Amino acid sequence: MFQDVLGKTFRLLGYTIQYGCIAHCAFEYVGGIVVCSGPSMQPTIQNYDIVVLDNLSRHFYSIQKGDIVIAKSPSDPKSNICKRVIGLEGDKVCTSSPSNFLKSHSYVPKGHVWLEGDNLRNSTDSRCYGPIPYGLIRGRICFK
Amino acid sequence: MAQARDLGRRYIKAFLKGFFVAVPVTVTFLDRVACVARVEGASMQPSLNPGGGQVSDVVLLNHWSIRNYEVQRGDIVSLVSPRNPEQKIIKRVIALEGDIIKTIGYKKQYVKVPHGHMWVEGDHHGHSFDSNFFGPVSLGLLHARATHILWPPRRWQKLQPVLPPERKPLLTEQE
C-alpha cells in the first residue's frame, strides 16, 4: 500500500519535472504569452493586454528599429518593461525631453538599444535612464 | 520479418521518448542550475588563468545561487558583455548599488553605483575590459557566479569572495 503511494508520488514528480523543463525550454528559446500592465505603450498596447512574445529574434539578433520589445528593467532586474525600439547601436537619437526647447542628440553606443514608450507623455524610458544593453532584452512582441 | 520491424519501431519509440525527456531536462539544468566554462584572457590574473596562454582554467558556473540577483562584494561572476551581447565576460564584483567608489581610469573619478547596478573589475588592472571602461552594469546582465576551478587538477579550489583591500568602497549604503 505504502509502496504504491510512493511509486505514484515519484511518477508524478517525474512528470512535473519533465513538463516543467519542456515549458522552460519553450519559453526561453521559442516564446510565450505575457500580460502587459501600465500606460506607457498606449494606444498600441492597453493595460492588461495579452501579447505573444517571440524569443527567437533575440537569439538570432534580428530585432529591428520599430519593434516592440520586452526587456528587464535596468534599475530592477526582477521586473520587466515593455517599450518600442527607437534606435539600434550607432543610430543618432534625440535625448532631450519634449518640454526642452533646445534638442540634444547623441549616438547609441555599441551593444545598446534606445527604447521609448508610445505614450511619450507618460513613459519612463531611455529618455530617463539612457540606452540599455542588448543583453537585457527578453523578446519581441509579435501578436496582441 | 514482421518481428524485426516491430522491434525496430519499438526501438525508435523508446529513443524518441528518451530524447524528449533528456534534452529539455539537460538544457534546463545547464541554463538554471549549473554549467561549466573555459576562461579565456588575462583580465582576472592571478586568480584565474595565471599561466597565460598555456592552459586555460575551467570553472564551475552556478546559476542557481544568483536566481534572485543576490551577489556579494568580492564574488567572481560571469555576465553578458554590455558592449557585445554575444559574449560573456568574467569579472569580480567590487561594489553594489549605493556604494561610492574610486575608479581607475574611468571618466569620473568617484562614482555612486545606481540602484539595480553593480561595479565589476578584473583583478589584472589595466588589462581588463570592465566597469572602469563601460561604467556600472545592470544586475539584469548577471549570468552566473563562478564557484570552483575544475581544471587543471592542480588548481582545484573553491573560489572565495575576496575583495582586495585597496578596492573597498569609500562609502557603503547601510542595508
Coordinates of C-alpha atoms in Angstrom, one line a residue:
Chain A
M1 CA 0.0 0.0 0.0
F2 CA 2.7 2.4 1.1
Q3 CA 4.9 1.4 -1.8
D4 CA 2.1 2.0 -4.2
V5 CA 1.6 5.6 -3.0
L6 CA 5.4 6.2 -3.0
G7 CA 5.6 4.9 -6.6
K8 CA 2.8 7.1 -7.7
T9 CA 4.3 10.2 -6.0
F10 CA 7.7 9.6 -7.7
R11 CA 5.9 9.2 -11.1
L12 CA 4.0 12.4 -10.6
L13 CA 7.2 14.2 -9.6
G14 CA 9.0 12.8 -12.7
Y15 CA 6.2 14.1 -15.0
T16 CA 6.2 17.5 -13.3
I17 CA 9.9 17.9 -13.7
Q18 CA 9.7 16.8 -17.3
Y19 CA 6.9 19.2 -18.3
G20 CA 8.4 22.0 -16.3
C21 CA 11.7 21.6 -18.2
I22 CA 9.8 21.5 -21.6
A23 CA 7.9 24.6 -20.6
H24 CA 11.2 26.4 -19.6
C25 CA 12.8 25.5 -22.9
A26 CA 9.8 26.6 -24.9
F27 CA 9.6 30.0 -23.1
E28 CA 13.3 30.6 -23.1
Y29 CA 14.1 29.7 -26.7
V30 CA 10.8 30.0 -28.6
G31 CA 8.4 32.4 -27.0
G32 CA 5.3 32.6 -24.8
I33 CA 2.3 34.6 -23.7
V34 CA 2.7 37.6 -21.5
V35 CA 0.3 40.1 -19.8
C36 CA 1.4 43.7 -20.0
S37 CA 0.4 46.4 -17.5
G38 CA 1.0 50.1 -17.4
P39 CA 0.1 53.1 -19.5
S40 CA 3.4 53.7 -21.3
M41 CA 2.6 52.0 -24.6
Q42 CA -0.9 53.4 -25.1
P43 CA -2.7 53.4 -27.6
T44 CA -0.8 50.5 -29.1
I45 CA -0.9 48.2 -26.0
Q46 CA -3.5 48.8 -23.4
N47 CA -3.4 47.9 -19.7
Y48 CA -3.8 44.2 -19.1
D49 CA -3.4 43.3 -22.8
I50 CA -2.2 39.8 -23.5
V51 CA 0.6 39.6 -26.0
V52 CA 2.7 36.8 -27.7
L53 CA 6.4 37.1 -27.1
D54 CA 8.9 35.8 -29.7
N55 CA 12.3 35.0 -28.3
L56 CA 13.9 33.6 -31.5
S57 CA 14.6 37.1 -32.8
R58 CA 16.6 37.9 -29.7
H59 CA 18.8 34.7 -30.1
F60 CA 19.3 35.4 -33.8
Y61 CA 19.9 39.1 -33.2
S62 CA 17.2 40.2 -35.7
I63 CA 15.4 42.8 -33.6
Q64 CA 14.9 45.9 -35.7
K65 CA 14.0 49.5 -35.3
G66 CA 10.3 49.9 -34.6
D67 CA 9.8 46.5 -32.9
I68 CA 8.1 46.4 -29.5
V69 CA 10.3 44.5 -27.1
I70 CA 10.1 43.3 -23.5
A71 CA 13.3 43.8 -21.5
K72 CA 14.5 43.5 -17.9
S73 CA 14.3 46.9 -16.2
P74 CA 17.8 48.3 -15.8
S75 CA 17.1 49.6 -12.3
D76 CA 15.2 46.5 -11.1
P77 CA 16.2 43.2 -12.7
K78 CA 13.2 41.4 -11.4
S79 CA 10.7 43.5 -13.2
N80 CA 10.1 43.9 -16.9
I81 CA 9.5 46.8 -19.2
C82 CA 7.7 46.9 -22.5
K83 CA 8.8 49.6 -25.0
R84 CA 9.5 50.2 -28.6
V85 CA 13.0 50.2 -30.1
I86 CA 13.7 53.7 -31.5
G87 CA 17.4 53.3 -32.2
L88 CA 19.9 50.5 -32.6
E89 CA 23.7 50.8 -32.0
G90 CA 25.2 53.6 -34.0
D91 CA 21.9 55.4 -34.6
K92 CA 21.5 59.1 -33.7
V93 CA 18.7 59.7 -31.2
C94 CA 17.2 62.8 -29.6
T95 CA 17.8 62.7 -25.9
S96 CA 16.1 65.8 -24.6
S97 CA 12.6 65.7 -23.1
P98 CA 9.8 67.3 -25.3
S99 CA 9.5 70.3 -23.0
N100 CA 13.1 71.5 -23.7
F101 CA 13.4 73.9 -26.5
L102 CA 17.0 73.0 -27.3
K103 CA 17.2 69.5 -28.6
S104 CA 20.3 67.5 -27.9
H105 CA 21.3 64.4 -29.8
S106 CA 23.6 61.5 -29.1
Y107 CA 24.6 58.2 -30.6
V108 CA 23.5 54.9 -29.3
P109 CA 26.7 53.1 -28.0
K110 CA 27.8 49.7 -29.3
G111 CA 25.8 46.8 -27.9
H112 CA 22.9 49.0 -26.7
V113 CA 19.4 50.0 -27.8
W114 CA 17.3 53.1 -27.3
L115 CA 13.8 52.4 -26.1
E116 CA 10.8 54.7 -25.9
G117 CA 7.2 54.1 -25.0
D118 CA 4.5 55.1 -27.5
N119 CA 2.8 57.2 -24.8
L120 CA 5.6 59.8 -24.7
R121 CA 4.0 61.9 -22.0
N122 CA 3.6 59.0 -19.5
S123 CA 6.6 56.8 -20.0
T124 CA 9.9 56.4 -18.2
D125 CA 12.2 55.0 -20.9
S126 CA 15.6 55.7 -22.4
R127 CA 15.0 59.4 -22.3
C128 CA 15.2 58.9 -18.5
Y129 CA 17.7 56.2 -17.9
G130 CA 19.7 56.2 -21.1
P131 CA 20.3 53.4 -23.7
I132 CA 20.1 49.9 -22.3
P133 CA 22.4 46.9 -23.2
Y134 CA 21.0 44.5 -25.7
G135 CA 21.6 41.7 -23.2
L136 CA 18.6 42.9 -21.1
I137 CA 16.1 42.3 -23.9
R138 CA 14.0 39.2 -23.4
G139 CA 11.9 39.0 -26.6
R140 CA 10.0 40.8 -29.3
I141 CA 6.2 41.1 -29.3
C142 CA 4.7 39.7 -32.4
F143 CA 0.9 39.5 -31.8
K144 CA -1.6 41.1 -29.5
Chain B
M1 CA 10.5 -10.2 -40.7
A2 CA 7.4 -8.7 -39.1
Q3 CA 9.0 -9.3 -35.7
A4 CA 12.2 -7.4 -36.7
R5 CA 10.1 -4.4 -38.0
D6 CA 8.1 -4.4 -34.7
L7 CA 11.3 -4.4 -32.7
G8 CA 12.7 -1.5 -34.9
R9 CA 9.5 0.6 -34.3
R10 CA 9.6 0.0 -30.6
Y11 CA 13.3 1.0 -30.5
I12 CA 12.5 4.2 -32.4
K13 CA 9.6 5.0 -30.0
A14 CA 11.8 4.4 -26.9
F15 CA 14.6 6.5 -28.4
L16 CA 12.2 9.4 -29.1
K17 CA 10.7 9.2 -25.7
G18 CA 14.1 9.3 -24.1
F19 CA 15.2 12.1 -26.4
F20 CA 12.2 14.3 -25.4
V21 CA 12.8 13.7 -21.7
A22 CA 16.6 14.0 -21.7
V23 CA 17.1 17.1 -23.9
P24 CA 14.7 19.6 -22.1
V25 CA 15.9 18.4 -18.7
T26 CA 19.6 18.8 -19.6
V27 CA 19.0 22.2 -21.2
T28 CA 17.0 23.4 -18.2
F29 CA 19.7 22.1 -15.9
L30 CA 22.5 23.9 -17.8
D31 CA 20.5 27.1 -18.0
R32 CA 19.2 27.3 -14.5
V33 CA 21.3 25.2 -12.2
A34 CA 25.0 25.0 -13.2
C35 CA 27.3 24.7 -16.1
V36 CA 31.0 24.6 -16.9
A37 CA 33.0 27.2 -18.9
R38 CA 36.6 27.8 -20.0
V39 CA 38.1 31.1 -19.1
E40 CA 39.9 33.0 -21.8
G41 CA 42.1 36.0 -21.5
A42 CA 44.3 37.6 -18.8
S43 CA 41.9 40.0 -17.2
M44 CA 41.5 38.0 -14.0
Q45 CA 45.1 37.2 -13.3
P46 CA 46.4 35.9 -10.9
S47 CA 43.1 34.5 -9.7
L48 CA 42.2 32.8 -13.0
N49 CA 44.4 31.8 -15.9
P50 CA 47.7 32.6 -14.2
G51 CA 49.7 30.6 -16.7
G52 CA 48.8 32.9 -19.6
G53 CA 48.3 31.2 -23.0
Q54 CA 49.3 27.7 -21.9
V55 CA 46.4 26.1 -20.1
S56 CA 43.0 27.9 -19.6
D57 CA 41.2 27.4 -16.4
V58 CA 37.8 25.7 -16.5
V59 CA 35.3 27.0 -13.9
L60 CA 32.0 25.8 -12.5
L61 CA 29.3 28.4 -13.1
N62 CA 26.4 28.4 -10.6
H63 CA 23.2 29.9 -12.0
W64 CA 21.0 28.8 -9.0
S65 CA 22.7 31.0 -6.4
I66 CA 22.0 34.2 -8.4
R67 CA 18.4 33.5 -9.3
N68 CA 17.4 36.4 -7.1
Y69 CA 20.3 38.6 -8.2
E70 CA 21.9 38.3 -4.8
V71 CA 25.7 38.9 -5.1
Q72 CA 28.3 39.9 -2.5
R73 CA 31.2 42.2 -3.0
G74 CA 34.2 40.1 -4.0
D75 CA 32.3 37.4 -5.9
I76 CA 33.6 36.3 -9.2
V77 CA 30.7 36.4 -11.6
S78 CA 30.1 35.9 -15.3
L79 CA 27.8 38.5 -17.1
V80 CA 26.7 39.3 -20.6
S81 CA 29.1 41.9 -22.0
P82 CA 27.3 45.3 -22.3
R83 CA 29.3 46.1 -25.5
N84 CA 28.8 42.7 -27.2
P85 CA 25.7 40.7 -26.3
E86 CA 27.1 37.5 -27.9
Q87 CA 30.0 37.4 -25.4
K88 CA 30.1 36.6 -21.7
I89 CA 32.8 38.2 -19.5
I90 CA 34.0 37.0 -16.1
K91 CA 34.9 39.6 -13.5
R92 CA 34.9 40.3 -9.8
V93 CA 32.1 42.3 -8.1
I94 CA 33.7 45.3 -6.4
A95 CA 30.7 47.4 -5.4
L96 CA 26.9 47.1 -5.2
E97 CA 24.1 49.6 -5.5
G98 CA 24.5 52.7 -3.3
D99 CA 28.3 52.3 -2.8
I100 CA 30.6 55.1 -3.6
I101 CA 34.0 54.0 -5.1
K102 CA 37.1 55.5 -6.5
T103 CA 37.6 54.4 -10.1
I104 CA 40.7 53.6 -12.1
G105 CA 40.8 55.3 -15.5
Y106 CA 37.0 55.9 -15.7
K107 CA 35.7 59.3 -17.0
K108 CA 34.5 60.2 -13.4
Q109 CA 36.9 59.8 -10.5
Y110 CA 34.2 58.9 -7.9
V111 CA 31.1 57.0 -8.8
K112 CA 28.0 56.2 -6.9
V113 CA 26.6 52.9 -8.2
P114 CA 23.0 53.4 -9.2
H115 CA 20.1 51.3 -8.0
G116 CA 19.9 47.9 -9.6
H117 CA 23.5 48.1 -10.9
M118 CA 26.9 46.8 -9.8
W119 CA 30.6 47.7 -10.4
V120 CA 32.8 44.9 -11.7
E121 CA 36.5 44.8 -12.3
G122 CA 39.1 42.3 -13.4
D123 CA 41.9 41.5 -11.0
H124 CA 44.5 42.4 -13.6
H125 CA 44.0 46.2 -13.7
G126 CA 45.0 47.8 -16.9
H127 CA 44.5 44.6 -18.9
S128 CA 40.8 44.3 -18.2
F129 CA 37.7 45.4 -20.1
D130 CA 35.5 46.1 -17.1
S131 CA 33.4 48.8 -15.4
N132 CA 36.4 51.2 -15.5
F133 CA 35.7 51.2 -19.2
F134 CA 31.9 50.9 -19.6
G135 CA 30.6 52.1 -16.2
P136 CA 28.2 50.3 -13.8
V137 CA 26.4 47.4 -15.2
S138 CA 22.8 46.4 -14.7
L139 CA 22.1 43.4 -12.4
G140 CA 19.9 42.0 -15.2
L141 CA 23.0 41.1 -17.2
L142 CA 24.2 38.8 -14.5
H143 CA 24.7 35.3 -15.9
A144 CA 26.2 33.1 -13.1
R145 CA 28.6 33.0 -10.2
A146 CA 31.9 31.2 -10.6
T147 CA 32.3 28.9 -7.5
H148 CA 35.1 26.4 -8.2
I149 CA 38.0 25.9 -10.6
L150 CA 37.7 22.4 -12.1
W151 CA 40.6 22.1 -14.5
P152 CA 43.6 21.8 -14.4
P153 CA 43.6 19.4 -11.5
R154 CA 46.5 21.0 -9.7
R155 CA 44.3 24.2 -9.5
W156 CA 41.2 22.6 -7.9
Q157 CA 39.9 25.1 -5.4
K158 CA 36.8 26.8 -4.2
L159 CA 36.8 30.5 -5.3
Q160 CA 36.4 32.7 -2.2
P161 CA 34.7 36.1 -2.4
V162 CA 37.7 38.2 -1.7
L163 CA 37.7 42.0 -2.1
P164 CA 41.2 43.5 -2.5
P165 CA 41.6 46.0 0.4
E166 CA 42.6 48.8 -1.9
R167 CA 39.3 48.4 -3.9
K168 CA 37.0 48.6 -0.9
P169 CA 34.1 51.1 -1.4
L170 CA 34.6 54.5 0.3
L171 CA 31.1 54.6 1.5
T172 CA 28.6 51.7 1.6
E173 CA 24.8 52.1 1.8
Q174 CA 23.5 50.8 5.1
E175 CA 21.1 47.9 4.5

